[in-house]
CSV table of C-alpha atoms in Angstrom, one decimal:
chain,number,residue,atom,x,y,z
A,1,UNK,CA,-50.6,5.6,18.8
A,2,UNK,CA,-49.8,5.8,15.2
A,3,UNK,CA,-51.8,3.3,13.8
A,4,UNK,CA,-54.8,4.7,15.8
A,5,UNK,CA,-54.1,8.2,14.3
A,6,UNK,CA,-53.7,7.0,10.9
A,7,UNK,CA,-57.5,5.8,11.2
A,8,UNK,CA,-58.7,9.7,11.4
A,9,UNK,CA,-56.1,11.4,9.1
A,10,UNK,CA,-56.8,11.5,5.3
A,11,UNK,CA,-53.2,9.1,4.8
A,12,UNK,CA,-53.5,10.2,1.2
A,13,UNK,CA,-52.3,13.5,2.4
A,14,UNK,CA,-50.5,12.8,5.4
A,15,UNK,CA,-48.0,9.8,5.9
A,16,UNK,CA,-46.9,9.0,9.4
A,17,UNK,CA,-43.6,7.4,9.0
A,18,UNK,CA,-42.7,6.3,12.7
A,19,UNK,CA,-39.0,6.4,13.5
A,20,UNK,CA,-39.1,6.2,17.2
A,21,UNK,CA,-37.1,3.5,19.0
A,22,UNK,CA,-38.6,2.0,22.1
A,23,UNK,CA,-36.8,2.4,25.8
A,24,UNK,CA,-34.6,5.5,24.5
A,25,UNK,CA,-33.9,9.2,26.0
A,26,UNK,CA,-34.0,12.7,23.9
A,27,UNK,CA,-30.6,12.0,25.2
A,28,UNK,CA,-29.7,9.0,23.1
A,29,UNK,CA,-31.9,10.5,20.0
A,30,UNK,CA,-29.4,13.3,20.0
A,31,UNK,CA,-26.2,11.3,20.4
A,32,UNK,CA,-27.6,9.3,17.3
A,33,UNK,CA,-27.3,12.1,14.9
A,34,UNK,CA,-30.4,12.2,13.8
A,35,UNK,CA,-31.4,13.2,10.0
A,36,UNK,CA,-33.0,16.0,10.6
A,37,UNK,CA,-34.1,16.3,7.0
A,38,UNK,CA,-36.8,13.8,6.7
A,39,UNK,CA,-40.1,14.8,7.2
A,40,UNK,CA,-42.1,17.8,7.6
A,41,UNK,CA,-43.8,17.4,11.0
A,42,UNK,CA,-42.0,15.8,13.5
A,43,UNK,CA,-43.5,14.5,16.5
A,44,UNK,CA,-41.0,14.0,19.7
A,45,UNK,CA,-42.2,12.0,22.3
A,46,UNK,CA,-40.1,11.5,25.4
A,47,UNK,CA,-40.0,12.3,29.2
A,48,UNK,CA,-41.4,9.0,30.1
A,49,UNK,CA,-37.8,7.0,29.8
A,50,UNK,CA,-36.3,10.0,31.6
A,51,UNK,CA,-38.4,9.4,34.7
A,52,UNK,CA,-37.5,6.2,35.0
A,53,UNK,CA,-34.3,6.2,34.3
A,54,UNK,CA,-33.9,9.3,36.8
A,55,UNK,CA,-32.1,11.5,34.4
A,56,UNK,CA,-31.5,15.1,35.8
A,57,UNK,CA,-34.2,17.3,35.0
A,58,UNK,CA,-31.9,20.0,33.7
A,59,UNK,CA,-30.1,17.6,31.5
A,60,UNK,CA,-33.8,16.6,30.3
A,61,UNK,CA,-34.5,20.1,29.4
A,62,UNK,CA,-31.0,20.9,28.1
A,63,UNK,CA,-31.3,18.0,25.4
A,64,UNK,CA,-34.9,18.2,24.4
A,65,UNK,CA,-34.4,22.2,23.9
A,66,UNK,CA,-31.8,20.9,21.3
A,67,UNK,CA,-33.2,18.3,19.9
A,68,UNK,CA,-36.2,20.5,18.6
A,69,UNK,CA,-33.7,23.2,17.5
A,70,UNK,CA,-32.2,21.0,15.7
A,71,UNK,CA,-35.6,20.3,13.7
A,72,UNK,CA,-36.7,23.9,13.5
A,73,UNK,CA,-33.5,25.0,12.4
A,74,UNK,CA,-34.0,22.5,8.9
A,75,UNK,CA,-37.9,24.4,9.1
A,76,UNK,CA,-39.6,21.4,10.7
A,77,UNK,CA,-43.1,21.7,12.2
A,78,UNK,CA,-42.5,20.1,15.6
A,79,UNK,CA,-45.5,18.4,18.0
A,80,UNK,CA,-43.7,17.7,21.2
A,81,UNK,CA,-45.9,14.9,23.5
A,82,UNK,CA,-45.6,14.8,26.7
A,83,UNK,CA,-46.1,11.4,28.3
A,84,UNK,CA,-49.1,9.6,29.3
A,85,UNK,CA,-50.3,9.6,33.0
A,86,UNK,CA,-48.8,6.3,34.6
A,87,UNK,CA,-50.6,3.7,37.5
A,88,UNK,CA,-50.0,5.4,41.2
A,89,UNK,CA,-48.1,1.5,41.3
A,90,UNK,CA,-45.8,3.4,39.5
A,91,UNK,CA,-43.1,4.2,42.0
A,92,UNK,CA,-41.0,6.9,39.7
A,93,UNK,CA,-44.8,8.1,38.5
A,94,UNK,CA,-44.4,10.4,40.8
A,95,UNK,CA,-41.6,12.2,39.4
A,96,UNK,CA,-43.3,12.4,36.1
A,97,UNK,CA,-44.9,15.8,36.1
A,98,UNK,CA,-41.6,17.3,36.9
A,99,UNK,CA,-40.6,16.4,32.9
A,100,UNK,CA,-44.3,17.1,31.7
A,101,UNK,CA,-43.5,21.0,33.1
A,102,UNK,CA,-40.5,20.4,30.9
A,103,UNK,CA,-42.0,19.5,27.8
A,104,UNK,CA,-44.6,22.4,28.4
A,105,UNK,CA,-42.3,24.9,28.5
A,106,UNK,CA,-39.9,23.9,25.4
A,107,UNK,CA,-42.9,24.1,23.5
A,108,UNK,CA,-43.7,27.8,24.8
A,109,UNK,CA,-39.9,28.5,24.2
A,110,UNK,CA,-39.4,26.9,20.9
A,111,UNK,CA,-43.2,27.7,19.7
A,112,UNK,CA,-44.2,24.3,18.6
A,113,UNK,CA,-47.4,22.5,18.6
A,114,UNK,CA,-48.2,20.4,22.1
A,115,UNK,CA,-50.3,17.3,22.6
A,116,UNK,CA,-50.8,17.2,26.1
A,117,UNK,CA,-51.4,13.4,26.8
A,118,UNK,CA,-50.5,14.1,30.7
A,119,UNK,CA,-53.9,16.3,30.7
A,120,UNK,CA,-56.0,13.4,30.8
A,121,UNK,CA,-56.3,9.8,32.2
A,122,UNK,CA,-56.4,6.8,29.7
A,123,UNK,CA,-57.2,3.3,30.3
A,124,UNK,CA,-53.8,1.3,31.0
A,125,UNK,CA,-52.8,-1.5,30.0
A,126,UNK,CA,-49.8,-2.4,32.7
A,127,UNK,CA,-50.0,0.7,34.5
A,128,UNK,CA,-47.2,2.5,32.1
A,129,UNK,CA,-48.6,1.8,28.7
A,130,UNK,CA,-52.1,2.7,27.4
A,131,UNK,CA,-54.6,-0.2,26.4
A,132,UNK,CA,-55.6,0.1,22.6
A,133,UNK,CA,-58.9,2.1,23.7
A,134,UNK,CA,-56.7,4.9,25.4
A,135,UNK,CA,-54.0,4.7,22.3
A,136,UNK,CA,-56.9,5.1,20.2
A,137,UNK,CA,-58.4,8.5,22.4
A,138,UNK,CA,-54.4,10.0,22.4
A,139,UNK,CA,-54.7,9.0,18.5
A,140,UNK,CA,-57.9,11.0,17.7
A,141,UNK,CA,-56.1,13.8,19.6
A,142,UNK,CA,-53.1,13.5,17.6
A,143,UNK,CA,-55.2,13.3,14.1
A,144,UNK,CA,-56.6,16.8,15.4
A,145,UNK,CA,-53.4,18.4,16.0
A,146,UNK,CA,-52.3,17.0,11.9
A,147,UNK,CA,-55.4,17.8,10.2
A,148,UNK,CA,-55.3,21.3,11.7
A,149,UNK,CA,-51.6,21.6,10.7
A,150,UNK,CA,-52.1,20.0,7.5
A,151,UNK,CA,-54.8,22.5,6.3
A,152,UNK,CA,-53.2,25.2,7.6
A,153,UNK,CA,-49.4,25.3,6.6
């Protein structure tokens, strides 16, 4: 989705540095030790790897909760994402919207921007991961969310 968004953001003004690491948790990001220092907008991304690994809901909320703290308490602008709609072949697809509420409602708790890529269907490219048409559509969304924070922080 980066490269996508980088295509509708002036990228002499904003510079997405992506740090994200394939296959992992909010779980694993927080027993990493992340630097929470670097960068000024931080987008977290995650829910999808917790459905299919079956991690406990509550656990899923417990650790994303203190992963953004962690970023708001070094005054980071955080954009949670919740994940992208999945393929009804998808047998743990179905558990998905329980981590989408999730996401929701740590933004609404932690006040933080929300790109709500579980709003709306993309085309897929093996029922999990979006074709480059529907990473570009999430990408244009994303570029909103950045310009508007850009031009107004």
């Amino acid at each position: 989705i980066i490269n996508y968004t980088n295509n509708y953001i002036d990228t002499t003004r904003i510079v997405i540095d992506n740090k994200g690491i394939p296959s992992t948790t909010a779980s694993d990001l927080l027993a990493s030790n992340v630097d929470s220092t670097v960068g000024d907008i931080i987008l977290i991304n995650y829910g999808l790897n917790e459905a299919y690994r079956g991690v406990d809901v509550s656990l899923f909320k417990q650790d994303l909760s203190s992963l953004v703290q962690q970023f708001v308490d070094y005054n980071k602008v955080v954009v949670l994402q919740t994940p992208n709609i999945v393929g009804t072949d998808v047998e743990w697809g179905t558990e998905l919207y329980k981590y989408v509420e999730i996401i929701k409602q740590v933004a609404i708790d932690k006040h933080t921007y929300l790109q709500d890529k579980f709003a709306y269907s993309v085309p897929l490219e093996d029922s999990i991961h979006p074709s480059n048409e529907g990473y570009n559509t999430q990408g244009i969304e994303l570029a909103g969310i950045l310009n508007n924070i850009y031009y107004t922080i």
